[in-house]
Short mmCIF file of C-alpha atoms and ligand atoms in Angstrom, two decimals:
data_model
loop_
_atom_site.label_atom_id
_atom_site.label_comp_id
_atom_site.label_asym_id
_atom_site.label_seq_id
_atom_site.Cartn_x
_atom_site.Cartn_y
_atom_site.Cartn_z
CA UNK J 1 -107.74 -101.21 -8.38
CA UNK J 2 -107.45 -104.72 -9.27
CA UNK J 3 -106.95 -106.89 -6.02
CA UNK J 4 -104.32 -109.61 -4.90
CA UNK J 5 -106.76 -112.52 -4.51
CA UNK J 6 -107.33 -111.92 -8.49
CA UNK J 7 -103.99 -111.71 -9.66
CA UNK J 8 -103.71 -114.99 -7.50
CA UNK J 9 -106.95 -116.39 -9.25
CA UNK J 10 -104.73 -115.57 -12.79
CA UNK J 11 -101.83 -117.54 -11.65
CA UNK J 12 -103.21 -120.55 -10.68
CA UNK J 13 -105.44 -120.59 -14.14
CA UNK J 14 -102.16 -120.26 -15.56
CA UNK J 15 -100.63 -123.06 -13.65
CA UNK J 16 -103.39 -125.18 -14.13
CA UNK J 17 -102.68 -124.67 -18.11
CA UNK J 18 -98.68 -125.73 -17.93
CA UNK J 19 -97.89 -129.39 -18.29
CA UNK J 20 -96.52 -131.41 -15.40
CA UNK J 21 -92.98 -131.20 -15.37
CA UNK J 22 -92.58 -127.48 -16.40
CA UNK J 23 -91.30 -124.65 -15.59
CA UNK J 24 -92.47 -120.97 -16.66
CA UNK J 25 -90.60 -117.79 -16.01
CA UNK J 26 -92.17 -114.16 -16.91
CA UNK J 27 -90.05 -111.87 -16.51
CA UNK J 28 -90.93 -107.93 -15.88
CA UNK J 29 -89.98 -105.59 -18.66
CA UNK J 30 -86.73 -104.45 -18.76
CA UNK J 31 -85.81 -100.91 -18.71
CA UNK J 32 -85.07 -99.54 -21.81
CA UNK J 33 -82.52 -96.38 -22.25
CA UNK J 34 -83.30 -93.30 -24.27
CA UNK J 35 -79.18 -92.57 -24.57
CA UNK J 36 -76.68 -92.40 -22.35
CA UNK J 37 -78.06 -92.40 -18.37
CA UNK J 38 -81.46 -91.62 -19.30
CA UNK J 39 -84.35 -94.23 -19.61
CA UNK J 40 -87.75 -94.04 -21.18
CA UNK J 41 -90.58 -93.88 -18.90
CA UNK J 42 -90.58 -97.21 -17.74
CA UNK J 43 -94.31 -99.70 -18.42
CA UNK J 44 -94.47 -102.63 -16.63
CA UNK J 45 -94.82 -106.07 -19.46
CA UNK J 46 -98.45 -106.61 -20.01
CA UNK J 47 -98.18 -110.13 -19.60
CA UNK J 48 -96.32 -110.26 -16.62
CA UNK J 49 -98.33 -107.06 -15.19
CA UNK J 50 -101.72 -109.47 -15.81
CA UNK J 51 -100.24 -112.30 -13.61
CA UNK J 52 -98.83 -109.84 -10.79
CA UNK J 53 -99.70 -106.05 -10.57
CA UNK J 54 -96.42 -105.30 -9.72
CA UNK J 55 -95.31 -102.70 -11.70
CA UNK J 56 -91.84 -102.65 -10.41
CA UNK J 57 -88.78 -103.95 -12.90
CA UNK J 58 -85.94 -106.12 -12.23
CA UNK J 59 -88.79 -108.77 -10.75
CA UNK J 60 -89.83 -112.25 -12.31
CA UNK J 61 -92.69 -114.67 -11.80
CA UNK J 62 -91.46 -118.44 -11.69
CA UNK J 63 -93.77 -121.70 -11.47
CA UNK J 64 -92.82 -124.71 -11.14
CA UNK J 65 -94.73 -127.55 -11.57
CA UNK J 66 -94.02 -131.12 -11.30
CA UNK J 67 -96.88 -133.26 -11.01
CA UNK J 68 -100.35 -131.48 -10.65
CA UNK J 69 -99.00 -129.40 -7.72
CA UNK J 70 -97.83 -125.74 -8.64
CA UNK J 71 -95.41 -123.51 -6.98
CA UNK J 72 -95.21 -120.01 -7.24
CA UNK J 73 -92.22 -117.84 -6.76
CA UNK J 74 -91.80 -113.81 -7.02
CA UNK J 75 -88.64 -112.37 -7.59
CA UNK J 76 -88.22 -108.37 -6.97
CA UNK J 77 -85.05 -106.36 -6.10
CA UNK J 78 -83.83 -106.30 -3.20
CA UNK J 79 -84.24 -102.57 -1.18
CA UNK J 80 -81.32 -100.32 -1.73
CA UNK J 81 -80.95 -97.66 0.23
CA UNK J 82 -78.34 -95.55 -2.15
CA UNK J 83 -80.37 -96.73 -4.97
CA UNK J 84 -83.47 -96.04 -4.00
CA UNK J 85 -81.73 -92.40 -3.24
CA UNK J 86 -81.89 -92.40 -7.08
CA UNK J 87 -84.66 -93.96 -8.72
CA UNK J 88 -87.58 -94.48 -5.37
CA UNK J 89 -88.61 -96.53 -3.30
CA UNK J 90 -89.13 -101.06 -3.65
CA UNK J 91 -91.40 -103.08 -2.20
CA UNK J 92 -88.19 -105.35 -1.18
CA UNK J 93 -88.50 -108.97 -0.47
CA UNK J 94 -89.97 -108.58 2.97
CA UNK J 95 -92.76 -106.71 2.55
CA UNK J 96 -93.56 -108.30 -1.02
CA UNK J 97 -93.95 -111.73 0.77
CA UNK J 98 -96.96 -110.11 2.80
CA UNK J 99 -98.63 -108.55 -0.33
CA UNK J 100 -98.64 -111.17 -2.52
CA UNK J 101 -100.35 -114.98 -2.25
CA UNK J 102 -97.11 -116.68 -3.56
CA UNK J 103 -95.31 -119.76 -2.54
CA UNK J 104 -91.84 -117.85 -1.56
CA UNK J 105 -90.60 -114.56 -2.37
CA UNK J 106 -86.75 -114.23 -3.41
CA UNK J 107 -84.36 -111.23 -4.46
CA UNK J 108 -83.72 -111.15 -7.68
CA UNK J 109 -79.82 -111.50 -7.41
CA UNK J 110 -81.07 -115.57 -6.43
CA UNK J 111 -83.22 -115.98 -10.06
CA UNK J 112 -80.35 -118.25 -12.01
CA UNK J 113 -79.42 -119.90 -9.04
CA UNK J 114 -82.98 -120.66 -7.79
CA UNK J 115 -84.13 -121.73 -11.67
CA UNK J 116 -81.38 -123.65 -11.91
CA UNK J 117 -82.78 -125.82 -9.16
CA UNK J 118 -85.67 -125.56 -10.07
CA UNK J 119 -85.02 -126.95 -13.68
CA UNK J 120 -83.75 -130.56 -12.53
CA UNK J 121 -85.61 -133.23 -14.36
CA UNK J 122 -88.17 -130.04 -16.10
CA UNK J 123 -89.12 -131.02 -19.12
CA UNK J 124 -90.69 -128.33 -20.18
CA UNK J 125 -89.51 -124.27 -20.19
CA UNK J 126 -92.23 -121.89 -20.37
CA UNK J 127 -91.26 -118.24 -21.34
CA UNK J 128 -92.65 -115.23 -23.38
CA UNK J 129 -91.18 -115.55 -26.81
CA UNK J 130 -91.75 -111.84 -27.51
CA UNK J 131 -89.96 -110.36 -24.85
CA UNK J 132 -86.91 -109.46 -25.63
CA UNK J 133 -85.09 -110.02 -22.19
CA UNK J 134 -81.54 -110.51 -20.71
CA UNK J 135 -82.92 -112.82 -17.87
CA UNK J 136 -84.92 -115.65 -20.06
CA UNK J 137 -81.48 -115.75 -22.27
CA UNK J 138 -79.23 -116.94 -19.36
CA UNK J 139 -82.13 -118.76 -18.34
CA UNK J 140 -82.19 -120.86 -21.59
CA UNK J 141 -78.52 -121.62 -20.81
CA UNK J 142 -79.37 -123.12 -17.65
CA UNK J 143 -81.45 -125.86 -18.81
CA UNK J 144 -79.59 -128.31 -20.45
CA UNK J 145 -82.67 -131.35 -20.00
CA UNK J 146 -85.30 -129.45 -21.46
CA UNK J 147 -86.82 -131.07 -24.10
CA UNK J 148 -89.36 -128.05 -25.47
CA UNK J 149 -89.53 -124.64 -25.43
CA UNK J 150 -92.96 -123.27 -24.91
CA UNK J 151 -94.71 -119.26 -25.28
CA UNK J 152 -95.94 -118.49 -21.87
CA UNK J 153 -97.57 -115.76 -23.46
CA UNK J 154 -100.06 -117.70 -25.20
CA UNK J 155 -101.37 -118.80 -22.38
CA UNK J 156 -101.45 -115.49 -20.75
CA UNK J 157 -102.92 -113.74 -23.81
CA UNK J 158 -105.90 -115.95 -24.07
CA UNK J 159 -106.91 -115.53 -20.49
CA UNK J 160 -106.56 -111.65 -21.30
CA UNK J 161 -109.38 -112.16 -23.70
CA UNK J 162 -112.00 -111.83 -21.44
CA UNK J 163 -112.06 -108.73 -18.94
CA UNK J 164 -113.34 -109.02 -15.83
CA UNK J 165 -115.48 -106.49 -13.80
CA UNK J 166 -112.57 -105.18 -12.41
CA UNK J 167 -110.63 -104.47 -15.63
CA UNK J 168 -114.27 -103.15 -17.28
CA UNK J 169 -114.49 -100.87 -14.69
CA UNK J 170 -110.46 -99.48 -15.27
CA UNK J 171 -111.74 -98.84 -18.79
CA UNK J 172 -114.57 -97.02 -17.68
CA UNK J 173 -112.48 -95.13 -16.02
CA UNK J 174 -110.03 -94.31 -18.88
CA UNK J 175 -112.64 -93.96 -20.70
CA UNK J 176 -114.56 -90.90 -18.65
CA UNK J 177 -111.12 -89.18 -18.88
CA UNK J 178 -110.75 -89.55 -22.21
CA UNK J 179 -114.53 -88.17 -23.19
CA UNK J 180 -113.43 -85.30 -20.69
CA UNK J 181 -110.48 -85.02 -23.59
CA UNK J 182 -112.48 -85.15 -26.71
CA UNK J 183 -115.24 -82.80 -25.40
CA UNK J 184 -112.67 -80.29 -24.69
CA UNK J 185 -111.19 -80.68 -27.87
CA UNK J 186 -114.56 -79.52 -29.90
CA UNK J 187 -114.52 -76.93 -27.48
CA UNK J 188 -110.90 -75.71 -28.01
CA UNK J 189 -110.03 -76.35 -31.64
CA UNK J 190 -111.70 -73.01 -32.80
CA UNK J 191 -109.19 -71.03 -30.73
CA UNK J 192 -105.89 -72.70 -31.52
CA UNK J 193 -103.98 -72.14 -33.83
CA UNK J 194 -101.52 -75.91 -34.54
CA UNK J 195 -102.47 -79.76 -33.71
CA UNK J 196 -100.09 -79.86 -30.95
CA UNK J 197 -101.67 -77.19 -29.09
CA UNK J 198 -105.02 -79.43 -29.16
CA UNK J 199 -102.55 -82.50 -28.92
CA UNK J 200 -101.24 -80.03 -25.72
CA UNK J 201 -105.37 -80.23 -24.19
CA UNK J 202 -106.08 -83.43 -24.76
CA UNK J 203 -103.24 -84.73 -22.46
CA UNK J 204 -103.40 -82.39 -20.18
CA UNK J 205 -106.90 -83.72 -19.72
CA UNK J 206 -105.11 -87.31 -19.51
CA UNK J 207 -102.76 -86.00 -16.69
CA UNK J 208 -104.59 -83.89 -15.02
CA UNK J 209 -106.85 -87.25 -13.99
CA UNK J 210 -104.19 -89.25 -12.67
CA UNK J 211 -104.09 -91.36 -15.97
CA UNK J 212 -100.06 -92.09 -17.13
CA UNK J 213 -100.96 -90.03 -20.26
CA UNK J 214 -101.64 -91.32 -23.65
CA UNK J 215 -102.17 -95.33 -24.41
CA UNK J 216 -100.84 -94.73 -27.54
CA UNK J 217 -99.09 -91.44 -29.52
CA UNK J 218 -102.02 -89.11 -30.04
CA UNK J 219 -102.79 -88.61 -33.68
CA UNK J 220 -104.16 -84.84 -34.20
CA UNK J 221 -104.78 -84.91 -38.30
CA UNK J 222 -106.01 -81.63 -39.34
CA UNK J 223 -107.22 -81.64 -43.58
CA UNK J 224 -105.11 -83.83 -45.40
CA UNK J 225 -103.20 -85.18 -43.04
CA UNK J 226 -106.02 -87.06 -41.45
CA UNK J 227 -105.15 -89.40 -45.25
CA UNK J 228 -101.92 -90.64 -43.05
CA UNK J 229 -102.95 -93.06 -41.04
CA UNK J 230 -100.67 -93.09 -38.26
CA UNK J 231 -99.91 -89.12 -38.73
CA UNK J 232 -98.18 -88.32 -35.29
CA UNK J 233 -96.17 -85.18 -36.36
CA UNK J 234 -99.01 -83.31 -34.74
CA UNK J 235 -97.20 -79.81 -35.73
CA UNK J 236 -99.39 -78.45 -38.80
CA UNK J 237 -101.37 -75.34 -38.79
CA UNK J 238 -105.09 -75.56 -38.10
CA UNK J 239 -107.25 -74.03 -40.74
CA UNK J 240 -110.79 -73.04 -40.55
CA UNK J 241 -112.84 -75.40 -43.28
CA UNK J 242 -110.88 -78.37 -42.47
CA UNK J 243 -111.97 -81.16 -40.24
CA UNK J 244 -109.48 -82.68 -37.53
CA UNK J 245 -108.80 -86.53 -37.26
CA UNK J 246 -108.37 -87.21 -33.22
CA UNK J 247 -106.90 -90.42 -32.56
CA UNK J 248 -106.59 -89.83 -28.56
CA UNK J 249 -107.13 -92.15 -25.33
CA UNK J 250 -105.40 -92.55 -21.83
CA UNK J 251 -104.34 -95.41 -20.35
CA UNK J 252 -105.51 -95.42 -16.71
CA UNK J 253 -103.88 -97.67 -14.24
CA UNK J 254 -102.18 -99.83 -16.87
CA UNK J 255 -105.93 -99.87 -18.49
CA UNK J 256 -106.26 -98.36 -22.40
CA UNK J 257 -108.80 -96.41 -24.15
CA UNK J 258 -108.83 -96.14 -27.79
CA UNK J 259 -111.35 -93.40 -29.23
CA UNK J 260 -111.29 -91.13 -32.38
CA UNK J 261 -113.59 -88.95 -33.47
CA UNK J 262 -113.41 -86.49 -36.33
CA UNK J 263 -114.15 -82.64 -35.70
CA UNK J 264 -114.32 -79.32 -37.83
CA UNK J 265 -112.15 -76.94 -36.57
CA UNK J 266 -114.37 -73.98 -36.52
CA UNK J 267 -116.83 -76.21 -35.21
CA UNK J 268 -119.44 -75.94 -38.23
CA UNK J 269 -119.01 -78.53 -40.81
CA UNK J 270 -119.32 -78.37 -43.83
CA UNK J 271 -122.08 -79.71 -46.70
CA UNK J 272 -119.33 -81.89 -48.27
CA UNK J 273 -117.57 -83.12 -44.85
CA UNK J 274 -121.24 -83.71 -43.38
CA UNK J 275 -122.26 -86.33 -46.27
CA UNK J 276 -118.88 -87.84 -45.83
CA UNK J 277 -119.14 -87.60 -41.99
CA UNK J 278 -123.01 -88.95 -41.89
CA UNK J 279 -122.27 -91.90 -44.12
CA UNK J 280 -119.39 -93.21 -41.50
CA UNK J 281 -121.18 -92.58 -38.65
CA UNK J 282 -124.15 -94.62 -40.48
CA UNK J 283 -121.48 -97.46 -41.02
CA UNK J 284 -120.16 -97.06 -37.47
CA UNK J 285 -123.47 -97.48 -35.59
CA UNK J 286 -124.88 -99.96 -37.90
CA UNK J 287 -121.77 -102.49 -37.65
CA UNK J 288 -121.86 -101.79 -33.63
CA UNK J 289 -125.46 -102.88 -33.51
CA UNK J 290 -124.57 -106.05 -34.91
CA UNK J 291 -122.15 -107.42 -32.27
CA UNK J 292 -123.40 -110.11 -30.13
CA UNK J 293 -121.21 -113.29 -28.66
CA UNK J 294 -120.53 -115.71 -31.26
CA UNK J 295 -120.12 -113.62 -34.31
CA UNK J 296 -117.06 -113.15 -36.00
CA UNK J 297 -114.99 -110.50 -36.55
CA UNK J 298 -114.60 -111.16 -40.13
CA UNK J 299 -118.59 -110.70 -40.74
CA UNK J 300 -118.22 -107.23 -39.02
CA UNK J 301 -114.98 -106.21 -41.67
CA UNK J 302 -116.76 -107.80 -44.55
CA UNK J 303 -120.11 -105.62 -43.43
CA UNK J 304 -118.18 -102.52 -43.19
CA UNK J 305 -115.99 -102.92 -46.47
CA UNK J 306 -119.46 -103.86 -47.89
CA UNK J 307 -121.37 -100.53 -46.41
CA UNK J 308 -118.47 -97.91 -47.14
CA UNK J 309 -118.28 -99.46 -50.70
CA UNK J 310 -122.02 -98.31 -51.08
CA UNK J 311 -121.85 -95.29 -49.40
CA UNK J 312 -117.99 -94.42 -51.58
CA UNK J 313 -120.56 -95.07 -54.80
CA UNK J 314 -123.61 -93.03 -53.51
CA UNK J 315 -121.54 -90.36 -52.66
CA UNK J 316 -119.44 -90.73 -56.42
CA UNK J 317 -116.46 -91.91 -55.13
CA UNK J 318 -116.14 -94.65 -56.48
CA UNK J 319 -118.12 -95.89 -59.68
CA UNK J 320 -119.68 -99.09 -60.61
CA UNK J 321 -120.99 -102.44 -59.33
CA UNK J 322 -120.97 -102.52 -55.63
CA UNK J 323 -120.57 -106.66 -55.91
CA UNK J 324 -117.88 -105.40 -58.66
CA UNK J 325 -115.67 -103.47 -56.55
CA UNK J 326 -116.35 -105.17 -53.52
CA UNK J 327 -114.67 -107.92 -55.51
CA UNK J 328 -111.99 -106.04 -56.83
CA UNK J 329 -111.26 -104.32 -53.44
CA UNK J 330 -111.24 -100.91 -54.95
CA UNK J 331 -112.59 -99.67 -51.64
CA UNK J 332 -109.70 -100.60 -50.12
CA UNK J 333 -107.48 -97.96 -51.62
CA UNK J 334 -109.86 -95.62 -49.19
CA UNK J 335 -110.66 -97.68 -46.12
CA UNK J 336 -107.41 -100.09 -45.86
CA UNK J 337 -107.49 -100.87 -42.50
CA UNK J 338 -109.60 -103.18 -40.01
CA UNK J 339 -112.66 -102.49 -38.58
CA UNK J 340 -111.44 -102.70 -34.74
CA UNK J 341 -109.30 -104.68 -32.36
CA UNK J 342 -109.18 -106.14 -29.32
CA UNK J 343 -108.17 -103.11 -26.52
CA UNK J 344 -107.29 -104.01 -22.63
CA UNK J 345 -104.34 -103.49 -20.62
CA UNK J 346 -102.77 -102.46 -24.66
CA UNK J 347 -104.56 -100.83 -27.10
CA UNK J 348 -104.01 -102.94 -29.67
CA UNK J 349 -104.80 -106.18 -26.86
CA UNK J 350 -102.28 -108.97 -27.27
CA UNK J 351 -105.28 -111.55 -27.34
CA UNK J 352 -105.03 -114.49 -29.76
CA UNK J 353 -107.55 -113.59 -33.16
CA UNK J 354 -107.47 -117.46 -34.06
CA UNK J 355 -107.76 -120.55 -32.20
CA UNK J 356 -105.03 -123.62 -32.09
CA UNK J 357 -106.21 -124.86 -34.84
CA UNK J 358 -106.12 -121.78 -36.60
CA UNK J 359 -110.02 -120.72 -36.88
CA UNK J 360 -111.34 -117.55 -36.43
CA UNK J 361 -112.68 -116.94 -32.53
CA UNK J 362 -115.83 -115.37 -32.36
CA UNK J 363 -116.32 -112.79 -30.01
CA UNK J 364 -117.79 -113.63 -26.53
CA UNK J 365 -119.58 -111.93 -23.53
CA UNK J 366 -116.31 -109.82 -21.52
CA UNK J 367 -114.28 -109.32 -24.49
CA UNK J 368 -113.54 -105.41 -25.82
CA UNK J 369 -113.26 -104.22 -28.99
CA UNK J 370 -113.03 -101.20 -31.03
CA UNK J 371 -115.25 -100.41 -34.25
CA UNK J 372 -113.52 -97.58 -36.03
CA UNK J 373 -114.76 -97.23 -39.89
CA UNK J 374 -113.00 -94.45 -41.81
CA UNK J 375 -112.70 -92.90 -45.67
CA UNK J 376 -109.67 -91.39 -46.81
CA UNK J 377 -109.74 -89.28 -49.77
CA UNK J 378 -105.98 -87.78 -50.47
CA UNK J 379 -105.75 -84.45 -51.57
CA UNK J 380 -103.96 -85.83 -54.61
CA UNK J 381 -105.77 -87.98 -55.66
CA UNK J 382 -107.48 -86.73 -59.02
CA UNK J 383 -110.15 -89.67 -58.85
CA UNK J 384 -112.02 -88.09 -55.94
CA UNK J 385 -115.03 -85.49 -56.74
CA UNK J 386 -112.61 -82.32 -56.08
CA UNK J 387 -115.35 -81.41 -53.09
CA UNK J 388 -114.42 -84.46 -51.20
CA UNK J 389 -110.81 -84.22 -51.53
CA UNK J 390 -108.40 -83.37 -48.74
CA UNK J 391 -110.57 -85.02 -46.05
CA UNK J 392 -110.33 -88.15 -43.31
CA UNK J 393 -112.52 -89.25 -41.25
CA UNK J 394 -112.53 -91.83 -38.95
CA UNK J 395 -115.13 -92.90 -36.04
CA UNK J 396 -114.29 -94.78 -32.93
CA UNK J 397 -116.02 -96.29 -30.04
CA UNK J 398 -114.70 -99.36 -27.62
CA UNK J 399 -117.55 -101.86 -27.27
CA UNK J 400 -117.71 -104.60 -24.43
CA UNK J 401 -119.57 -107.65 -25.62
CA UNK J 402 -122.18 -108.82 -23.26
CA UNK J 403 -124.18 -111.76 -22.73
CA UNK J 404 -126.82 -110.20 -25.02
CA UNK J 405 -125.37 -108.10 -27.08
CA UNK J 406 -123.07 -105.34 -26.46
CA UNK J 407 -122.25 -102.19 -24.87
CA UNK J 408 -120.76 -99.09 -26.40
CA UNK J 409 -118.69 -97.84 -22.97
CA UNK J 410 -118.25 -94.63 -25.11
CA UNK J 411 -121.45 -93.98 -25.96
CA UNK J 412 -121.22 -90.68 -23.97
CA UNK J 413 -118.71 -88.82 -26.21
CA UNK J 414 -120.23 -86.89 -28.53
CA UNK J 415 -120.04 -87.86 -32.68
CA UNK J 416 -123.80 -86.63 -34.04
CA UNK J 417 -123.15 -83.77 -36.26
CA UNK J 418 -125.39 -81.86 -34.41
CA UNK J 419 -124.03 -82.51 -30.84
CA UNK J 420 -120.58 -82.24 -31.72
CA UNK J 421 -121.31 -78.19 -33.53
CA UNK J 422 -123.26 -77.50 -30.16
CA UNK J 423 -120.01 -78.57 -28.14
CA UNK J 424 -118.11 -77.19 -30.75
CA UNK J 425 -119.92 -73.70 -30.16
CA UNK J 426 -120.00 -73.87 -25.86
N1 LIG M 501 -105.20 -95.67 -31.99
C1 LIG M 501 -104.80 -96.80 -32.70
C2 LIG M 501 -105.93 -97.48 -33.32
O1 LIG M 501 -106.98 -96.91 -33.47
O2 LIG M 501 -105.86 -98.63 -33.63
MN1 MN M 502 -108.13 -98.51 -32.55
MN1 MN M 503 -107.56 -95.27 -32.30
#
């Protein structure tokens, strides 16, 4: 639970980082249908969610700043009573104005009018220029003076950089649910009989704890299909002999987790998968170990292209000079993806990678990242040893850089061979 006074703390950052004669509207996310009355479930916007906690849509955030001085209106629907027969309960107006450390609180119905006014002699209109939303459109009508558009959401996204101990301890918490998840999985794999009945464990795990379910679509890869990277179908037999790629985590309280690891289904693994598996993990650990504030992200991808490379040639995947390939980015072709992201209130973290002036940021003490290595050797593809063939593996953890060094949050869910068979075999 993430309290008022630091929401408030956020906004007036924020507002600090406007120019005078602005104004900045974030709006809440819209609700988006599925077809014809019916909605997806509805996510409050990240963005606007960082700045408020309200979780409620139909609601905007408006500053307004002239000089130095910033003011700070909420907008939420007003309370319904045949509406909220539908669709539950609002905050309403009234009691919204006690909750939250804002300027003025207004019903929604009063946003044009209200910006309107608020946009004589503003220079400036601050807005997210990813969300796609009704309310900024009209907006932009409105405000015939302004001289620049600006993204809101840069500002917001670099503050989101840097977690606090409030949104650490929201992973944490996502993050004990989702080991619950994994574990269970070793458990449970040898019993079922498809992915999505393992897909089916995993988030009832994620319910079950109060979490809103998955952070992202689970990806259950058994064999081959762990070689499609974003496999989601989730519907193919399991087979004893083949490993299973789990791509799983829960988002708790608007909080992600983002964790794979890669399990045999009758809970031995194989010779073959265990050199493959070993020589990830290897990678995995090593390029963990190296995160400290102030190195790059680049230097861990370039590490981890560098260490698979050598491991793909040990193992006769690939043949030649390391330097060679390296340079020719044959390794590619069987780890083509990064070696982690940012993760926070989204998995994939809308936090800026480079600077204003376009330079890499390094990574600092409070930010989160994943490290997830991987090989993926295609059934098809004839160039493989024929052992290795048919097999994915991926390896993820979410690491919080600290002032030192770093912490793996998910250090507690399994991934040594020999822990995972002895789960495996519970
Ligand atoms: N689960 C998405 C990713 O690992 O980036
Ligand atoms: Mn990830
Ligand atoms: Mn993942």
């Amino acid at each position: 639970m993430i309290k008022e006074k630091e929401y408030k703390k956020r906004r007036d950052h924020f507002a600090q980082k406007l120019q005078k004669n602005s104004v900045a509207v974030l709006c809440a996310a819209p609700q988006r249908v599925r077809s014809n009355d019916t909605e997806y479930p509805y996510r409050q916007d990240s963005n606007f969610y960082y700045l408020t906690g309200f979780k409620e849509d139909n609601a905007a955030l408006v500053f307004v700043k002239k000089t130095t001085e910033c003011k700070v209106y909420l907008f939420v629907q007003k309370k319904e009573p045949t509406l909220e027969l539908w669709t539950g309960k609002r905050l309403g107006s009234k009691e919204a104005k006690k909750r939250f450390l804002v300027d003025n609180v207004y019903i929604i119905s009063k946003l044009n009018p209200k910006t309107k006014e608020f946009l004589e002699g503003a220079k400036n209109l601050y807005y997210d220029f990813k969300a796609q939303n009704e309310k900024i459109e009209q907006l932009k009508t409105l405000s015939k003076n302004i001289l620049e558009f600006k993204n809101a959401a840069s500002i917001v996204e670099k503050m989101r950089l840097i977690k606090s101990s409030s949104e650490i301890a929201l992973i944490k918490k996502a993050l004990k649910i989702t080991k619950e998840a994994h574990h269970k999985a070793m458990w449970a794999s040898k019993q079922l009989s498809f992915e999505y009945e393992l897909q089916a464990e995993i988030e009832y795990i994620f319910k079950k704890n109060g979490a809103y379910s998955d952070a992202y679509t689970s990806i259950v890869a058994s064999g081959d299909n762990a070689n499609t990277l974003h496999y989601v179908d989730n519907n193919k037999p399991l087979k004893s002999g083949e490993l299973i790629l789990i791509d799983a985590g829960c988002e708790y309280d608007y909080y992600s987790s983002d964790i794979t690891r890669t399990i045999p289904v009758s809970g031995k693994f194989t010779k073959e998968q265990k050199e493959l598996y070993q020589m990830v993990l290897d990678v995995e650990k090593k390029i963990i170990s190296m995160i400290q504030p102030n190195i790059l992200r680049s230097k861990l991808q370039s590490e981890a292209e560098k260490l698979l490379c050598k491991g793909m040639v040990k193992l006769g995947i690939l043949q030649g000079d390391v330097k060679k390939l390296l340079k020719e980015k044959a390794h590619k072709k069987y780890f083509p993806h990064g070696i982690g992201h940012y993760m926070g209130l989204d998995v994939h973290d809308q936090n800026p990678y480079k600077d204003k002036k376009d330079k890499e940021i390094s990574l600092k003490a409070g930010m989160i990242l994943t490290i997830e290595p991987g090989i993926y050797l295609p059934q098809d593809d004839k160039k493989i040893p024929k052992k290795y063939r048919g097999i994915g593996i991926r390896i993820e953890d979410d690491i919080l850089v600290t002032k030192d060094g770093y912490k793996n949050l998910s250090i507690d869910i399994k991934k040594e061979i020999k822990d995972i068979e002895v789960y495996s075999s519970l």
